[in-house]
Amino acid sequence: MDDRIRLRVVVLRVLVVSLLVTLGARLWALQVLNGEHYRHVAEANRVREVVMPATRGLIVDDQGHALVRNRTSLVISVNRSVIDRQKDSGAAVLAQLSSVVGIPAADIAKRIQFCSATVKPPCWNGSPYQPVPVAKDVPPQQALAVIEHADRFPGVSADLQAVREYPYGSLAAHELGYLSPVTQEQLDSDGAGHGYHQNSLIGVSGLEYTYDADLRGSDGVQKLEVDRFGRVAGTASSLEPRSGDNLVLSLDVGVQQTLEQTLQDTVNKIGGGSRTASGVVLDARTGRVIAMASLPSYDPSVFVGGISEADYKALSDPANGIPLLSRAYQGSSAPGSTFKPVSTAVALSNLGASTDGRYDCGPSLQIGTQVFHNFEGSSAGPITLHQALVISCDVIFDKFAFDAWIADGGLRNGRGPYATPGEYFVTMARALGFGRRTGVDLPGEIAGSVVGRDGAKAIWDELKDSYCRRAQNGYPEVTDPAKAERYRQYAAEACVDGYLYNGGAATQFAIGQGQYLSVSPLQLAVAYAAIANGGTVYRPTIAEAVMSPDGRVVRRIPPTVVGRVPVASETFAYIRDALAGVTRENGGTATGVFADWPNDTIPVAGKTGTAEVEGHGDTSWFASFAPANDPQYVVVVTIPDSGTGAQYAAPAVKAVYQSIYGIGRAAALPGGKPPADLPTPDRDGTFTSTGATPEPSTGPSTGPSTGPSTEPLAGRAADVQALAVTGRTVVPVIAGGPGSSRGPLVVDPGESPVPVSESRSTVRADDGPVRGPP
């Protein structure tokens, strides 16, 4: 063997040895180093999970009335893994089933196909080994037809499943919320951490969203062993589902019903198409929400089993008033004269006013080229601040605000430097909770706006290009030429000097008007609660406790203090006394409404407000608390595009107090106090209410509803027993709609309106509405 051949043999041997060493190392890595990992992979490959959804917890009011509960529904399901093994892939079975349930076989086939990037709802997003619901709320005869002829329906089952039920219909719909299937994005982000599965139902709105983790419980998981063909060979393990905890609210069904019915009756009386209204009832001593309502509303049961795209569009259509939007905490507007108690606190605390001082309530006040008028040009002469609140004099507060604006440097358009502005009205408004979210335990709350000098400049920086573009291009979408030209002039002025915090805006702010102040009814209620209780600002809460199905209190949700208002207790007492005069003193703007009220035993303190926007009717406000001498409750109502505060909102508030205290009717809260203790569940997990049970809602709902089947089960006892399978929930199939990607509704306000400057608006007061561009 020559040297060349010998070298080749050596190289070949080295190559072979290297390959053997590499193969051995790889085998060692697979079997020893990573053996445990691949053992788990192999195990997972032969085990399939079937999820058994947990029964969701109840939501009950302060006296134990179930606002949201579960009901049983007869559901027919198809097991895809079984019918696929039929010779015709289950076509005959689906045809037989179609004749029973009255659903075309093609539609059933669509419902049991697996969702993918190319297959959209209706389809199945759960485990391929889990029965797919194809018909719910079926009559017992249909269910028994499947049970009694199992040989004709292989892979088809009929059983009872738990679905969400709303016994009071649309009552408190915005607060309760609704459920929707988990999205793929939620599964990918932290699905395992939240215990989500592919077919999980989760809260996407209201309390169902905020307390989803408590209400949902934990799903059961059954692990099935399968062979290499995917056929089930046995059960590896089974973990039973754990029911969710119950949620006890401070909401009271009786007060809630009165608030909603009163708002509906009021807007019906006004007439004129799709109208909106909202109201809030708070406990002034704790910040707990006793009732909260917004019109138009909707029936949450429309989401049970899936909502169609058409229904969802109807619920989010501005032409219908956007029923999914709660104007109680997701909408805001100028509060009108209900803001004057805040301005009174500023005058007494920061501007040198006194409780016995007298100030001129003339018919008008001229500031530059702008004239501010009292309501209908009325004049009361020199009066105290007490009387100014009682009769709602604008001019006095206009003068305080303008003088404070001058003291802060006016326009500040000359040479500086300027001292730091006091901005007392802005500061006091923020101290009372305006301009920020209250922190209520509901998603999607709006912050409203309280705009000071820095904020005005920031807004102008953001919108300057829009103003200047509008100044050049105008408002072609406005059909009235005169109005369109007026808006264009506003925009032209704002393009040049919109960054200036002018005296007109500052003056309007003090009487609850103008573009720099916008509040939600909930924010106004929180502020009035602080006035009523002496300066404590609470975070409003609806949930009071989380309770296990067996009655154990898992955790309480205590009242939370978020701030203290820097106002002397004597000042608050003075304001409370003046607000009590609004309903019972001569000249009080609400004395006509409360003329027959028992003020000697349950005095009511309040303030009317009337805000106006060009092109619309007045917005009626009334903010109040009672008893005035020992405040327990705050009630706020607002009705846009209606009339004055005393005309519509005040009578609605009066009706709520009649319900609370039992004036001319049974008291919703006997003794005028909220329940001292939590309701107690019975042994079967339901609650025994501590008061009279109000009648469930029977009025029309916004969308389709799926009510419980009241028809008794027919057939033999064995057949009925065979149906008694509980602890599941229906998995809705959503075509478009909120189930796939949408969460709580957020309304885009669009392009901001141009500001109203000192020379561009007129004020009509009792409640001093400002006319300006929409």
PDB file of N, CA, C and O in Angstrom, residues 632-684:
ATOM      1  N   GLN A 632     -76.784  61.715  53.368  1.00  0.00           N
ATOM      2  CA  GLN A 632     -76.565  60.294  53.164  1.00  0.00           C
ATOM      3  C   GLN A 632     -76.428  59.963  51.679  1.00  0.00           C
ATOM      4  O   GLN A 632     -75.576  59.176  51.287  1.00  0.00           O
ATOM      5  N   TYR A 633     -77.279  60.564  50.843  1.00  0.00           N
ATOM      6  CA  TYR A 633     -77.300  60.233  49.424  1.00  0.00           C
ATOM      7  C   TYR A 633     -77.063  61.460  48.552  1.00  0.00           C
ATOM      8  O   TYR A 633     -77.488  62.577  48.902  1.00  0.00           O
ATOM      9  N   VAL A 634     -76.411  61.226  47.429  1.00  0.00           N
ATOM     10  CA  VAL A 634     -76.247  62.227  46.380  1.00  0.00           C
ATOM     11  C   VAL A 634     -76.966  61.710  45.149  1.00  0.00           C
ATOM     12  O   VAL A 634     -76.790  60.548  44.768  1.00  0.00           O
ATOM     13  N   VAL A 635     -77.776  62.564  44.532  1.00  0.00           N
ATOM     14  CA  VAL A 635     -78.476  62.191  43.310  1.00  0.00           C
ATOM     15  C   VAL A 635     -78.225  63.266  42.256  1.00  0.00           C
ATOM     16  O   VAL A 635     -78.453  64.452  42.514  1.00  0.00           O
ATOM     17  N   VAL A 636     -77.733  62.848  41.098  1.00  0.00           N
ATOM     18  CA  VAL A 636     -77.456  63.756  39.979  1.00  0.00           C
ATOM     19  C   VAL A 636     -78.159  63.210  38.747  1.00  0.00           C
ATOM     20  O   VAL A 636     -78.076  62.015  38.453  1.00  0.00           O
ATOM     21  N   VAL A 637     -78.828  64.084  38.014  1.00  0.00           N
ATOM     22  CA  VAL A 637     -79.495  63.710  36.760  1.00  0.00           C
ATOM     23  C   VAL A 637     -79.184  64.768  35.710  1.00  0.00           C
ATOM     24  O   VAL A 637     -79.180  65.970  36.019  1.00  0.00           O
ATOM     25  N   THR A 638     -78.937  64.329  34.485  1.00  0.00           N
ATOM     26  CA  THR A 638     -78.763  65.254  33.367  1.00  0.00           C
ATOM     27  C   THR A 638     -79.516  64.726  32.154  1.00  0.00           C
ATOM     28  O   THR A 638     -79.498  63.521  31.878  1.00  0.00           O
ATOM     29  N   ILE A 639     -80.185  65.630  31.457  1.00  0.00           N
ATOM     30  CA  ILE A 639     -80.981  65.270  30.277  1.00  0.00           C
ATOM     31  C   ILE A 639     -80.653  66.259  29.169  1.00  0.00           C
ATOM     32  O   ILE A 639     -81.132  67.407  29.187  1.00  0.00           O
ATOM     33  N   PRO A 640     -79.823  65.878  28.209  1.00  0.00           N
ATOM     34  CA  PRO A 640     -79.449  66.799  27.127  1.00  0.00           C
ATOM     35  C   PRO A 640     -80.616  67.142  26.220  1.00  0.00           C
ATOM     36  O   PRO A 640     -81.594  66.394  26.117  1.00  0.00           O
ATOM     37  N   ASP A 641     -80.486  68.295  25.559  1.00  0.00           N
ATOM     38  CA  ASP A 641     -81.420  68.693  24.512  1.00  0.00           C
ATOM     39  C   ASP A 641     -82.858  68.667  25.012  1.00  0.00           C
ATOM     40  O   ASP A 641     -83.753  68.122  24.361  1.00  0.00           O
ATOM     41  N   SER A 642     -83.074  69.260  26.205  1.00  0.00           N
ATOM     42  CA  SER A 642     -84.406  69.173  26.813  1.00  0.00           C
ATOM     43  C   SER A 642     -84.918  70.536  27.253  1.00  0.00           C
ATOM     44  O   SER A 642     -85.736  71.149  26.576  1.00  0.00           O
ATOM     45  N   GLY A 643     -84.430  71.026  28.383  1.00  0.00           N
ATOM     46  CA  GLY A 643     -84.917  72.286  28.917  1.00  0.00           C
ATOM     47  C   GLY A 643     -84.103  72.696  30.123  1.00  0.00           C
ATOM     48  O   GLY A 643     -82.965  72.255  30.305  1.00  0.00           O
ATOM     49  N   THR A 644     -84.677  73.521  30.988  1.00  0.00           N
ATOM     50  CA  THR A 644     -83.946  74.022  32.142  1.00  0.00           C
ATOM     51  C   THR A 644     -83.800  72.944  33.213  1.00  0.00           C
ATOM     52  O   THR A 644     -84.486  71.917  33.192  1.00  0.00           O
ATOM     53  N   GLY A 645     -82.922  73.209  34.175  1.00  0.00           N
ATOM     54  CA  GLY A 645     -82.677  72.242  35.237  1.00  0.00           C
ATOM     55  C   GLY A 645     -83.903  71.951  36.068  1.00  0.00           C
ATOM     56  O   GLY A 645     -84.162  70.805  36.455  1.00  0.00           O
ATOM     57  N   ALA A 646     -84.696  73.002  36.357  1.00  0.00           N
ATOM     58  CA  ALA A 646     -85.901  72.808  37.165  1.00  0.00           C
ATOM     59  C   ALA A 646     -87.018  72.135  36.385  1.00  0.00           C
ATOM     60  O   ALA A 646     -87.924  71.539  36.972  1.00  0.00           O
ATOM     61  N   GLN A 647     -86.956  72.198  35.065  1.00  0.00           N
ATOM     62  CA  GLN A 647     -88.050  71.693  34.246  1.00  0.00           C
ATOM     63  C   GLN A 647     -88.050  70.181  34.123  1.00  0.00           C
ATOM     64  O   GLN A 647     -89.104  69.541  34.164  1.00  0.00           O
ATOM     65  N   TYR A 648     -86.870  69.564  33.984  1.00  0.00           N
ATOM     66  CA  TYR A 648     -86.818  68.126  33.715  1.00  0.00           C
ATOM     67  C   TYR A 648     -85.950  67.347  34.712  1.00  0.00           C
ATOM     68  O   TYR A 648     -86.385  66.330  35.239  1.00  0.00           O
ATOM     69  N   ALA A 649     -84.724  67.799  34.959  1.00  0.00           N
ATOM     70  CA  ALA A 649     -83.833  67.014  35.813  1.00  0.00           C
ATOM     71  C   ALA A 649     -84.289  67.010  37.265  1.00  0.00           C
ATOM     72  O   ALA A 649     -84.256  65.970  37.935  1.00  0.00           O
ATOM     73  N   ALA A 650     -84.711  68.166  37.792  1.00  0.00           N
ATOM     74  CA  ALA A 650     -85.109  68.237  39.202  1.00  0.00           C
ATOM     75  C   ALA A 650     -86.288  67.316  39.512  1.00  0.00           C
ATOM     76  O   ALA A 650     -86.270  66.608  40.530  1.00  0.00           O
ATOM     77  N   PRO A 651     -87.359  67.274  38.697  1.00  0.00           N
ATOM     78  CA  PRO A 651     -88.447  66.321  38.997  1.00  0.00           C
ATOM     79  C   PRO A 651     -87.978  64.867  38.967  1.00  0.00           C
ATOM     80  O   PRO A 651     -88.480  64.040  39.738  1.00  0.00           O
ATOM     81  N   ALA A 652     -87.023  64.544  38.092  1.00  0.00           N
ATOM     82  CA  ALA A 652     -86.507  63.170  38.050  1.00  0.00           C
ATOM     83  C   ALA A 652     -85.764  62.843  39.343  1.00  0.00           C
ATOM     84  O   ALA A 652     -85.904  61.741  39.895  1.00  0.00           O
ATOM     85  N   VAL A 653     -84.983  63.786  39.838  1.00  0.00           N
ATOM     86  CA  VAL A 653     -84.274  63.582  41.104  1.00  0.00           C
ATOM     87  C   VAL A 653     -85.264  63.409  42.245  1.00  0.00           C
ATOM     88  O   VAL A 653     -85.089  62.555  43.125  1.00  0.00           O
ATOM     89  N   LYS A 654     -86.315  64.197  42.233  1.00  0.00           N
ATOM     90  CA  LYS A 654     -87.334  64.089  43.277  1.00  0.00           C
ATOM     91  C   LYS A 654     -87.938  62.689  43.296  1.00  0.00           C
ATOM     92  O   LYS A 654     -88.149  62.098  44.370  1.00  0.00           O
ATOM     93  N   ALA A 655     -88.202  62.112  42.126  1.00  0.00           N
ATOM     94  CA  ALA A 655     -88.772  60.764  42.055  1.00  0.00           C
ATOM     95  C   ALA A 655     -87.827  59.725  42.652  1.00  0.00           C
ATOM     96  O   ALA A 655     -88.273  58.757  43.282  1.00  0.00           O
ATOM     97  N   VAL A 656     -86.525  59.925  42.472  1.00  0.00           N
ATOM     98  CA  VAL A 656     -85.554  58.989  43.047  1.00  0.00           C
ATOM     99  C   VAL A 656     -85.593  59.058  44.571  1.00  0.00           C
ATOM    100  O   VAL A 656     -85.581  58.024  45.258  1.00  0.00           O
ATOM    101  N   TYR A 657     -85.646  60.275  45.119  1.00  0.00           N
ATOM    102  CA  TYR A 657     -85.739  60.402  46.574  1.00  0.00           C
ATOM    103  C   TYR A 657     -87.050  59.813  47.103  1.00  0.00           C
ATOM    104  O   TYR A 657     -87.087  59.234  48.197  1.00  0.00           O
ATOM    105  N   GLN A 658     -88.123  59.960  46.353  1.00  0.00           N
ATOM    106  CA  GLN A 658     -89.381  59.340  46.770  1.00  0.00           C
ATOM    107  C   GLN A 658     -89.234  57.830  46.874  1.00  0.00           C
ATOM    108  O   GLN A 658     -89.786  57.203  47.788  1.00  0.00           O
ATOM    109  N   SER A 659     -88.486  57.248  45.955  1.00  0.00           N
ATOM    110  CA  SER A 659     -88.252  55.806  45.997  1.00  0.00           C
ATOM    111  C   SER A 659     -87.381  55.416  47.182  1.00  0.00           C
ATOM    112  O   SER A 659     -87.668  54.443  47.886  1.00  0.00           O
ATOM    113  N   ILE A 660     -86.324  56.168  47.423  1.00  0.00           N
ATOM    114  CA  ILE A 660     -85.402  55.837  48.516  1.00  0.00           C
ATOM    115  C   ILE A 660     -86.111  55.897  49.866  1.00  0.00           C
ATOM    116  O   ILE A 660     -86.008  54.973  50.684  1.00  0.00           O
ATOM    117  N   TYR A 661     -86.855  56.993  50.085  1.00  0.00           N
ATOM    118  CA  TYR A 661     -87.432  57.232  51.406  1.00  0.00           C
ATOM    119  C   TYR A 661     -88.889  56.771  51.534  1.00  0.00           C
ATOM    120  O   TYR A 661     -89.465  56.864  52.614  1.00  0.00           O
ATOM    121  N   GLY A 662     -89.478  56.287  50.454  1.00  0.00           N
ATOM    122  CA  GLY A 662     -90.850  55.797  50.535  1.00  0.00           C
ATOM    123  C   GLY A 662     -91.870  56.903  50.656  1.00  0.00           C
ATOM    124  O   GLY A 662     -92.813  56.800  51.438  1.00  0.00           O
ATOM    125  N   ILE A 663     -91.710  57.978  49.898  1.00  0.00           N
ATOM    126  CA  ILE A 663     -92.686  59.072  49.894  1.00  0.00           C
ATOM    127  C   ILE A 663     -93.749  58.766  48.850  1.00  0.00           C
ATOM    128  O   ILE A 663     -93.512  58.831  47.639  1.00  0.00           O
ATOM    129  N   GLY A 664     -94.928  58.362  49.296  1.00  0.00           N
ATOM    130  CA  GLY A 664     -96.008  58.016  48.383  1.00  0.00           C
ATOM    131  C   GLY A 664     -95.862  56.647  47.752  1.00  0.00           C
ATOM    132  O   GLY A 664     -96.604  56.314  46.833  1.00  0.00           O
ATOM    133  N   ARG A 665     -94.916  55.864  48.210  1.00  0.00           N
ATOM    134  CA  ARG A 665     -94.697  54.512  47.687  1.00  0.00           C
ATOM    135  C   ARG A 665     -93.884  53.739  48.711  1.00  0.00           C
ATOM    136  O   ARG A 665     -93.427  54.303  49.708  1.00  0.00           O
ATOM    137  N   ALA A 666     -93.694  52.447  48.473  1.00  0.00           N
ATOM    138  CA  ALA A 666     -92.869  51.656  49.388  1.00  0.00           C
ATOM    139  C   ALA A 666     -91.415  52.097  49.266  1.00  0.00           C
ATOM    140  O   ALA A 666     -90.917  52.388  48.178  1.00  0.00           O
ATOM    141  N   ALA A 667     -90.724  52.140  50.399  1.00  0.00           N
ATOM    142  CA  ALA A 667     -89.336  52.589  50.406  1.00  0.00           C
ATOM    143  C   ALA A 667     -88.419  51.503  49.852  1.00  0.00           C
ATOM    144  O   ALA A 667     -88.475  50.349  50.291  1.00  0.00           O
ATOM    145  N   ALA A 668     -87.584  51.881  48.882  1.00  0.00           N
ATOM    146  CA  ALA A 668     -86.594  50.942  48.355  1.00  0.00           C
ATOM    147  C   ALA A 668     -85.532  50.647  49.403  1.00  0.00           C
ATOM    148  O   ALA A 668     -85.000  49.533  49.471  1.00  0.00           O
ATOM    149  N   LEU A 669     -85.225  51.638  50.230  1.00  0.00           N
ATOM    150  CA  LEU A 669     -84.239  51.479  51.303  1.00  0.00           C
ATOM    151  C   LEU A 669     -84.920  51.857  52.614  1.00  0.00           C
ATOM    152  O   LEU A 669     -84.906  53.030  53.012  1.00  0.00           O
ATOM    153  N   PRO A 670     -85.546  50.898  53.276  1.00  0.00           N
ATOM    154  CA  PRO A 670     -86.278  51.186  54.518  1.00  0.00           C
ATOM    155  C   PRO A 670     -85.405  51.924  55.526  1.00  0.00           C
ATOM    156  O   PRO A 670     -84.252  51.557  55.757  1.00  0.00           O
ATOM    157  N   GLY A 671     -85.975  52.980  56.099  1.00  0.00           N
ATOM    158  CA  GLY A 671     -85.229  53.788  57.049  1.00  0.00           C
ATOM    159  C   GLY A 671     -84.288  54.766  56.390  1.00  0.00           C
ATOM    160  O   GLY A 671     -83.588  55.512  57.081  1.00  0.00           O
ATOM    161  N   GLY A 672     -84.254  54.756  55.049  1.00  0.00           N
ATOM    162  CA  GLY A 672     -83.373  55.682  54.343  1.00  0.00           C
ATOM    163  C   GLY A 672     -81.905  55.370  54.472  1.00  0.00           C
ATOM    164  O   GLY A 672     -81.055  56.239  54.271  1.00  0.00           O
ATOM    165  N   LYS A 673     -81.583  54.123  54.811  1.00  0.00           N
ATOM    166  CA  LYS A 673     -80.189  53.730  54.997  1.00  0.00           C
ATOM    167  C   LYS A 673     -79.876  52.528  54.107  1.00  0.00           C
ATOM    168  O   LYS A 673     -80.729  51.663  53.901  1.00  0.00           O
ATOM    169  N   PRO A 674     -78.661  52.438  53.608  1.00  0.00           N
ATOM    170  CA  PRO A 674     -78.278  51.226  52.872  1.00  0.00           C
ATOM    171  C   PRO A 674     -78.185  50.048  53.823  1.00  0.00           C
ATOM    172  O   PRO A 674     -78.001  50.243  55.045  1.00  0.00           O
ATOM    173  N   PRO A 675     -78.324  48.816  53.337  1.00  0.00           N
ATOM    174  CA  PRO A 675     -78.246  47.643  54.222  1.00  0.00           C
ATOM    175  C   PRO A 675     -76.930  47.624  54.996  1.00  0.00           C
ATOM    176  O   PRO A 675     -75.857  47.917  54.452  1.00  0.00           O
ATOM    177  N   ALA A 676     -77.034  47.263  56.261  1.00  0.00           N
ATOM    178  CA  ALA A 676     -75.842  47.248  57.114  1.00  0.00           C
ATOM    179  C   ALA A 676     -74.980  46.019  56.880  1.00  0.00           C
ATOM    180  O   ALA A 676     -73.762  46.049  57.101  1.00  0.00           O
ATOM    181  N   ASP A 677     -75.590  44.924  56.442  1.00  0.00           N
ATOM    182  CA  ASP A 677     -74.860  43.670  56.272  1.00  0.00           C
ATOM    183  C   ASP A 677     -74.953  43.181  54.829  1.00  0.00           C
ATOM    184  O   ASP A 677     -75.858  43.561  54.075  1.00  0.00           O
ATOM    185  N   LEU A 678     -74.031  42.303  54.490  1.00  0.00           N
ATOM    186  CA  LEU A 678     -74.058  41.677  53.181  1.00  0.00           C
ATOM    187  C   LEU A 678     -75.171  40.640  53.127  1.00  0.00           C
ATOM    188  O   LEU A 678     -75.493  40.020  54.141  1.00  0.00           O
ATOM    189  N   PRO A 679     -75.780  40.434  51.953  1.00  0.00           N
ATOM    190  CA  PRO A 679     -76.775  39.362  51.846  1.00  0.00           C
ATOM    191  C   PRO A 679     -76.113  38.006  52.018  1.00  0.00           C
ATOM    192  O   PRO A 679     -74.917  37.835  51.756  1.00  0.00           O
ATOM    193  N   THR A 680     -76.876  37.032  52.471  1.00  0.00           N
ATOM    194  CA  THR A 680     -76.341  35.700  52.758  1.00  0.00           C
ATOM    195  C   THR A 680     -76.888  34.688  51.762  1.00  0.00           C
ATOM    196  O   THR A 680     -78.099  34.612  51.566  1.00  0.00           O
ATOM    197  N   PRO A 681     -76.028  33.900  51.138  1.00  0.00           N
ATOM    198  CA  PRO A 681     -76.526  32.891  50.196  1.00  0.00           C
ATOM    199  C   PRO A 681     -77.145  31.706  50.923  1.00  0.00           C
ATOM    200  O   PRO A 681     -76.754  31.364  52.038  1.00  0.00           O
ATOM    201  N   ASP A 682     -78.110  31.066  50.275  1.00  0.00           N
ATOM    202  CA  ASP A 682     -78.712  29.862  50.807  1.00  0.00           C
ATOM    203  C   ASP A 682     -77.805  28.663  50.533  1.00  0.00           C
ATOM    204  O   ASP A 682     -76.764  28.779  49.891  1.00  0.00           O
ATOM    205  N   ARG A 683     -78.202  27.512  51.013  1.00  0.00           N
ATOM    206  CA  ARG A 683     -77.379  26.309  50.861  1.00  0.00           C
ATOM    207  C   ARG A 683     -77.211  25.920  49.402  1.00  0.00           C
ATOM    208  O   ARG A 683     -76.216  25.305  49.024  1.00  0.00           O
ATOM    209  N   ASP A 684     -78.185  26.288  48.563  1.00  0.00           N
ATOM    210  CA  ASP A 684     -78.077  25.930  47.152  1.00  0.00           C
ATOM    211  C   ASP A 684     -77.280  26.946  46.350  1.00  0.00           C
ATOM    212  O   ASP A 684     -77.183  26.842  45.130  1.00  0.00           O
TER     213      ASP A 684
END
